[in-house]
XYZ file of C-alpha atoms in Angstrom:
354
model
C 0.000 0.000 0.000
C 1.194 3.320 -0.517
C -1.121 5.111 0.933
C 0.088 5.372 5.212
C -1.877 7.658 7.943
C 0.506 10.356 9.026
C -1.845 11.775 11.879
C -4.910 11.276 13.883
C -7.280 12.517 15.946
C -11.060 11.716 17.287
C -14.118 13.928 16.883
C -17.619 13.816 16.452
C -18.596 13.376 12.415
C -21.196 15.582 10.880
C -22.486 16.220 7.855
C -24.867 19.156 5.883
C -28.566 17.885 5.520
C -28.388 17.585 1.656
C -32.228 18.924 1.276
C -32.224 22.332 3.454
C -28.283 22.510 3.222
C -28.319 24.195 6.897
C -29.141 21.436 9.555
C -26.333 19.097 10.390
C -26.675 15.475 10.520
C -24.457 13.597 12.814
C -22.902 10.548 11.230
C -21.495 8.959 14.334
C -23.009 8.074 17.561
C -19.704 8.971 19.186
C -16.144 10.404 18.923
C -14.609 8.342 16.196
C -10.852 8.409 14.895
C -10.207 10.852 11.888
C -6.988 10.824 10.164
C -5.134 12.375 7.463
C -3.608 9.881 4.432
C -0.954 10.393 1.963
C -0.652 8.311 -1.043
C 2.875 8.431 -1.755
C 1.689 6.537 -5.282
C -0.263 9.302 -6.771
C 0.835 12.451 -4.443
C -2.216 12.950 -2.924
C -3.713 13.437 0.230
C -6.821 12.723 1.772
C -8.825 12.877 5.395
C -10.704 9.325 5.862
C -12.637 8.159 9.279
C -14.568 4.804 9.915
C -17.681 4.293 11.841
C -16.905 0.070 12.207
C -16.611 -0.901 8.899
C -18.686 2.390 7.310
C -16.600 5.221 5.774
C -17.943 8.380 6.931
C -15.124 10.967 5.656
C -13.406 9.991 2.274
C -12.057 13.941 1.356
C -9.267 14.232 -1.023
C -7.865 18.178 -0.076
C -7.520 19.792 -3.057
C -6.362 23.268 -3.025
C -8.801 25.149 -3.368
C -10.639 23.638 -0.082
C -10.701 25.510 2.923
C -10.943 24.400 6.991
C -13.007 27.793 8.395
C -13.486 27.515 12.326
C -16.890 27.746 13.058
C -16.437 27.775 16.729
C -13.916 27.087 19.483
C -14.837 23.616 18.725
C -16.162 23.158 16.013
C -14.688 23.414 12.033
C -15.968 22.258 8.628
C -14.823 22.223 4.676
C -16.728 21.611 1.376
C -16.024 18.850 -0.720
C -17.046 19.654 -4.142
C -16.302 15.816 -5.431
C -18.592 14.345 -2.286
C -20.786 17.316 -3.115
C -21.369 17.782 0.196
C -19.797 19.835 3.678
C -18.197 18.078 6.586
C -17.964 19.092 10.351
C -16.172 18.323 12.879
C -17.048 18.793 16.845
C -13.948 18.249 18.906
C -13.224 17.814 22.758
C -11.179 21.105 22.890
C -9.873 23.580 21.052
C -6.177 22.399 21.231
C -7.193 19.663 18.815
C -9.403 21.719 16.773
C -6.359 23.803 16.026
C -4.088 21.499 15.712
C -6.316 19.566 12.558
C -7.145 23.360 11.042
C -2.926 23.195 11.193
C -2.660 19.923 9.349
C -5.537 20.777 7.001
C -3.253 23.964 5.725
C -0.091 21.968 5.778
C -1.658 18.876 3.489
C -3.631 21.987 1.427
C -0.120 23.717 0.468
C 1.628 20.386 0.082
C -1.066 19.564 -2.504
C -1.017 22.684 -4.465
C 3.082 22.233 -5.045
C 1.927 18.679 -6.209
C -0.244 19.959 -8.271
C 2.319 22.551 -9.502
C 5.177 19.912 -10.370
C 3.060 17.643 -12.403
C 1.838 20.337 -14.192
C 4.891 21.279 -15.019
C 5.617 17.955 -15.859
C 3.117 17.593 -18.209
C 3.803 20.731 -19.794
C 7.498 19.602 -20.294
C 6.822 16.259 -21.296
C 4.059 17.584 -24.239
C 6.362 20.477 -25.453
C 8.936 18.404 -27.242
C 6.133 16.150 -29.248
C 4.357 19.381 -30.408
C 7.696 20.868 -31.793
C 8.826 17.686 -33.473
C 5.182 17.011 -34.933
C 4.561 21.404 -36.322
C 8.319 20.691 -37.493
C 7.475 17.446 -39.776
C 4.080 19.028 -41.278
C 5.538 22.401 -41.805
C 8.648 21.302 -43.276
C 7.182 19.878 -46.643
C 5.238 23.353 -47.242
C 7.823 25.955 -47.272
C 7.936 28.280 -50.107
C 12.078 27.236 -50.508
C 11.054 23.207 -50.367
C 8.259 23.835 -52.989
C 9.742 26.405 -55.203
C 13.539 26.376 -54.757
C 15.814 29.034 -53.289
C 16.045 32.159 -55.142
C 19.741 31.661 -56.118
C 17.985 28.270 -57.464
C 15.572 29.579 -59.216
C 18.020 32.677 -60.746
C 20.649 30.926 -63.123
C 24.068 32.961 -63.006
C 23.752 33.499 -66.231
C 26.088 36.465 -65.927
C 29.140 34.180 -65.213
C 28.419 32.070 -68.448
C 28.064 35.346 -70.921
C 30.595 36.963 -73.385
C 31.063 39.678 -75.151
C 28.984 40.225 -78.224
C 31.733 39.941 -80.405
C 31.941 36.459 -80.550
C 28.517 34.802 -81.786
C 28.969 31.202 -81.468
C 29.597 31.715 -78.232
C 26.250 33.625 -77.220
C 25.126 30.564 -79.243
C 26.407 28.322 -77.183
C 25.003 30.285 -74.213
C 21.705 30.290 -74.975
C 21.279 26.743 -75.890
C 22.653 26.658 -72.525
C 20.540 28.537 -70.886
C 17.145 26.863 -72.501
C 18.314 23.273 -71.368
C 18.761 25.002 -67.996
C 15.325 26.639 -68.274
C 13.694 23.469 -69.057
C 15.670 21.511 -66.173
C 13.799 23.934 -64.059
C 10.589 23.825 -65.625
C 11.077 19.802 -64.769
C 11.681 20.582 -61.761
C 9.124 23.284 -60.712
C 6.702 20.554 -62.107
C 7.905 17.525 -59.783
C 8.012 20.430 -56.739
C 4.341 21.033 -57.543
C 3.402 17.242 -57.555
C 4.947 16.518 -54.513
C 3.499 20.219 -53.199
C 0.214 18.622 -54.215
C 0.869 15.378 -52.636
C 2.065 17.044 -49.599
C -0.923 18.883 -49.193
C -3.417 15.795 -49.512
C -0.807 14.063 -46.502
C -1.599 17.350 -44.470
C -5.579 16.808 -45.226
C -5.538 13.791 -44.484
C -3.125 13.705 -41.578
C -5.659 17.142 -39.997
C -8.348 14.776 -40.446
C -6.021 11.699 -38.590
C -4.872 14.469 -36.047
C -8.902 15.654 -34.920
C -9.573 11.473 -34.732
C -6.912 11.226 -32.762
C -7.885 14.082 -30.578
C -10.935 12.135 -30.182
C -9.360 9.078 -29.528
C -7.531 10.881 -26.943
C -10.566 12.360 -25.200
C -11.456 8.740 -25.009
C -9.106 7.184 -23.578
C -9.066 10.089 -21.062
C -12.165 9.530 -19.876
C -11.507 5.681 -19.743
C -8.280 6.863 -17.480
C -10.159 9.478 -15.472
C -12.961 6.247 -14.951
C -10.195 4.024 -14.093
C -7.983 6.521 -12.058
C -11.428 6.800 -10.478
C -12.000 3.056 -9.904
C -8.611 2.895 -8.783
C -9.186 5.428 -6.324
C -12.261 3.744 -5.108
C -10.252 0.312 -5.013
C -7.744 2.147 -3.027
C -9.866 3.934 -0.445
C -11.554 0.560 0.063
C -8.146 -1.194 0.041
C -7.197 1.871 3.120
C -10.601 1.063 4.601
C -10.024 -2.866 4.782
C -6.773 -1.803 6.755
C -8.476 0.635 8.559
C -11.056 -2.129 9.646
C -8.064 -4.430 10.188
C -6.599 -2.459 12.499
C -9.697 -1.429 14.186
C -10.598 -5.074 14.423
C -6.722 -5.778 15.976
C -7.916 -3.207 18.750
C -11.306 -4.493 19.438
C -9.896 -8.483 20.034
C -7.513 -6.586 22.235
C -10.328 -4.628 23.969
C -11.908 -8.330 24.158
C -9.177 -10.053 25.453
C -8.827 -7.342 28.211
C -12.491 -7.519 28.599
C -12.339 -11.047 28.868
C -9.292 -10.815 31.498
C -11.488 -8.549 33.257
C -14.312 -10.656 33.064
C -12.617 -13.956 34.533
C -11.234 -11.399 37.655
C -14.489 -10.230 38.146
C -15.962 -13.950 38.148
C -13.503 -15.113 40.493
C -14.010 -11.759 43.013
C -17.917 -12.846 42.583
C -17.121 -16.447 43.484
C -15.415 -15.423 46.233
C -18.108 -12.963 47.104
C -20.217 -15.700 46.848
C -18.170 -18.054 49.196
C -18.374 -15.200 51.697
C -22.183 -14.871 51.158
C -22.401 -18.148 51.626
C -20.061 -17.964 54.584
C -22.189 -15.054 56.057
C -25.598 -16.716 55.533
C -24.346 -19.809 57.732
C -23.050 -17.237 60.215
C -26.753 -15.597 60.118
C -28.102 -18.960 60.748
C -25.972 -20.176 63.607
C -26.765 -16.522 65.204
C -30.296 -16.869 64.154
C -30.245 -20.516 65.743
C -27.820 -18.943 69.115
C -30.218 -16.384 69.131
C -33.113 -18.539 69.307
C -31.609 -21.101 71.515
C -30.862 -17.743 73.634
C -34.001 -16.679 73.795
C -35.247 -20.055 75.184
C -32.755 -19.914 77.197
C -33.831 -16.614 78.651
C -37.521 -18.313 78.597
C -36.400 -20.984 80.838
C -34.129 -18.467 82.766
C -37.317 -16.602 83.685
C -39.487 -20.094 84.195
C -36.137 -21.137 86.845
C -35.990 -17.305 88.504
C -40.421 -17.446 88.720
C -39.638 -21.176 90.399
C -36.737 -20.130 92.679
C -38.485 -16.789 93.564
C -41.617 -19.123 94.562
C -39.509 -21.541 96.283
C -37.681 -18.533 98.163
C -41.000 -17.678 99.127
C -41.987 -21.009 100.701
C -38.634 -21.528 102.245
C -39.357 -17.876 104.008
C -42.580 -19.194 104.765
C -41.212 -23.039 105.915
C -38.800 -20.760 107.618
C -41.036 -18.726 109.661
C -43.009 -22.122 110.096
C -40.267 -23.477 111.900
C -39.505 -20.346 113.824
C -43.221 -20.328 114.937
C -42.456 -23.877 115.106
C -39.621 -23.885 117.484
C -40.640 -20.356 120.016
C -43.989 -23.087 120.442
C -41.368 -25.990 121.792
C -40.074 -23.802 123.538
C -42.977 -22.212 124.766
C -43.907 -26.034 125.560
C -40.393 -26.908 127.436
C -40.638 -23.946 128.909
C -44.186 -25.139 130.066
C -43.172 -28.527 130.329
C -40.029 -27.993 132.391
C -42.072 -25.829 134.758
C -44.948 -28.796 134.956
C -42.023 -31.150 135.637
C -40.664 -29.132 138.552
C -44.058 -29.036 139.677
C -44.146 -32.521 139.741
C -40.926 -33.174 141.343
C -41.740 -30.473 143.699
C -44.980 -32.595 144.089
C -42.907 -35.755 144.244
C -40.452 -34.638 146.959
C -43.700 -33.234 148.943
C -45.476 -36.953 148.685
C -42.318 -38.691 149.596
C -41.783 -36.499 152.666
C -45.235 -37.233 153.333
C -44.809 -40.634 152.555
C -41.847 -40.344 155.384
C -43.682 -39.079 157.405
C -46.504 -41.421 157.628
């Protein structure tokens, strides 16, 4: 390929609404890459940008285009051959100068293109007109057809005597009728070949407009071919374009896909610990409620020791009561029983005494 992108940058694609030729119609949903080409092949330039596989910009700068900044980020040009008018919306205004910069660099480098094969042109057809007006102008001189005067002027002067001598002014005119009729001979062959001459100019005028319309022709078979080529080409640049947008995008896939497997193992792991967490939850749910008959119980055991608290108070005070009555009773009982032995000693001193 000769054709090789020599800079870049991304913006947002527009182009004019081709029925009120005022509205702008974006062509990409987002920023997309916009670069400048230069076809080292034909010495051109041109300003291409895919949308995927689409080709939404295919501008060939010419010279007579012009990059006019619309606003501090935003810039457009016409492109007569597209017959249409491009804009461009970029993130700053750094990089909308920066492409106004390249657009007036490529412009000037293809108006001295322009110049040189012009010139080339021009010195390559000067020679072939020359040698061609030379050859058909050449056989129609008044010298070729008639002669020279010195040719057609016999120095007769050198050949004369004096009149003296007649045999000799014989002698030169006999000579000078034989050259006379040489001349007449020849002044008749000049004029056949002057005639012939002219019918090769006829019919070579008549060759010269066929082949002017042969060479309109083929022309416009090389302007349709140049054309085609040109098509071939940009769709040649575009397959490479898509190649190498392609390359990218596996590489965005294959980090996405990296990224993907790291983010399934952090969810597995996420999941372990969910799962983790919701056997935690259960064993507190299951403490909890284990707790909470434990408290149950806690409360049944604290009613049941408060009410047996309560009857030992009371079995105590029973035995208190209990115990002041046995020893209300020994105290009774002890006094009863020294009674009696108070009793017994009187009936055994009575006893004695009887």
């Amino acid at each position: 390929m000769g054709e090789q992108p020599i800079f870049s940058t991304r913006a947002h694609v527009f182009q004019i609404d081709p029925n009120t030729k005022k509205n702008w119609v974006p062509t990409s949903k987002h920023a997309v890459t916009v670069s400048y080409f230069y076809d080292s092949t034909r010495n051109v330039y041109r300003i291409i940008s895919l949308d995927g596989s689409k080709a939404i910009i295919n501008s060939t700068i010419t010279p007579n285009m012009t990059f006019t900044k619309t606003s501090q980020k935003f810039g457009q040009w016409a492109d007569s051959r597209a017959n249409t008018v491009y804009g461009l919306g970029f993130s700053s205004e750094h990089h909308l100068s920066k492409f106004a910069e390249k657009f007036q660099e490529f412009k000037e480098a293809a108006r001295l293109a322009k110049e040189k094969s012009q010139e080339k042109m021009e010195l390559t057809s000067t020679p072939s007109q020359e040698s061609a007006g030379g050859d058909l102008q050449s056989p129609l001189t008044p010298e070729s057809i008639n002669g020279t005067d010195d040719e057609r002027t016999p120095d007769v002067t050198q050949n004369s005597e004096p009149r003296t001598e007649p045999t000799q002014n014989a002698l030169s005119f006999s000579h000078s009728s034989a050259i006379s009729k040489h001349w007449e001979a020849e002044l008749a062959t000049l004029k056949g070949n002057n005639a012939k001459l002219t019918a090769a100019l006829l019919e070579s005028t008549a060759n010269v407009k066929q082949w002017k319309q042969q060479l309109a022709a083929y022309q416009e078979e090389a302007d349709r071919l140049h054309k085609r080529v040109t098509e071939l080409e940009c769709v040649s640049s575009q397959a490479n374009a898509v190649h190498t947008h392609k390359t990218e995008l596996n590489q965005t896939i294959q980090e996405l896909e990296e990224t993907l497997k790291v983010k399934e193992e952090e969810i597995e792991r996420l999941k372990q610990e969910i799962d983790n967490a919701r056997e935690l939850q259960e064993q507190r749910d299951s403490l909890t409620q284990k707790l909470q008959e434990v408290e149950i119980r806690n409360k049944d055991l604290e009613g049941q020791l408060s009410d047996l608290e309560q009857r030992l108070e009371k079995s105590q005070n029973e035995q208190e009561a209990f115990r002041n009555n046995l020893k209300t009773l020994l105290e009774i009982l002890d006094g009863k029983i020294f009674e009696l032995t108070e009793l017994r000693d009187n009936l055994a001193k009575l006893l004695e005494c009887s």
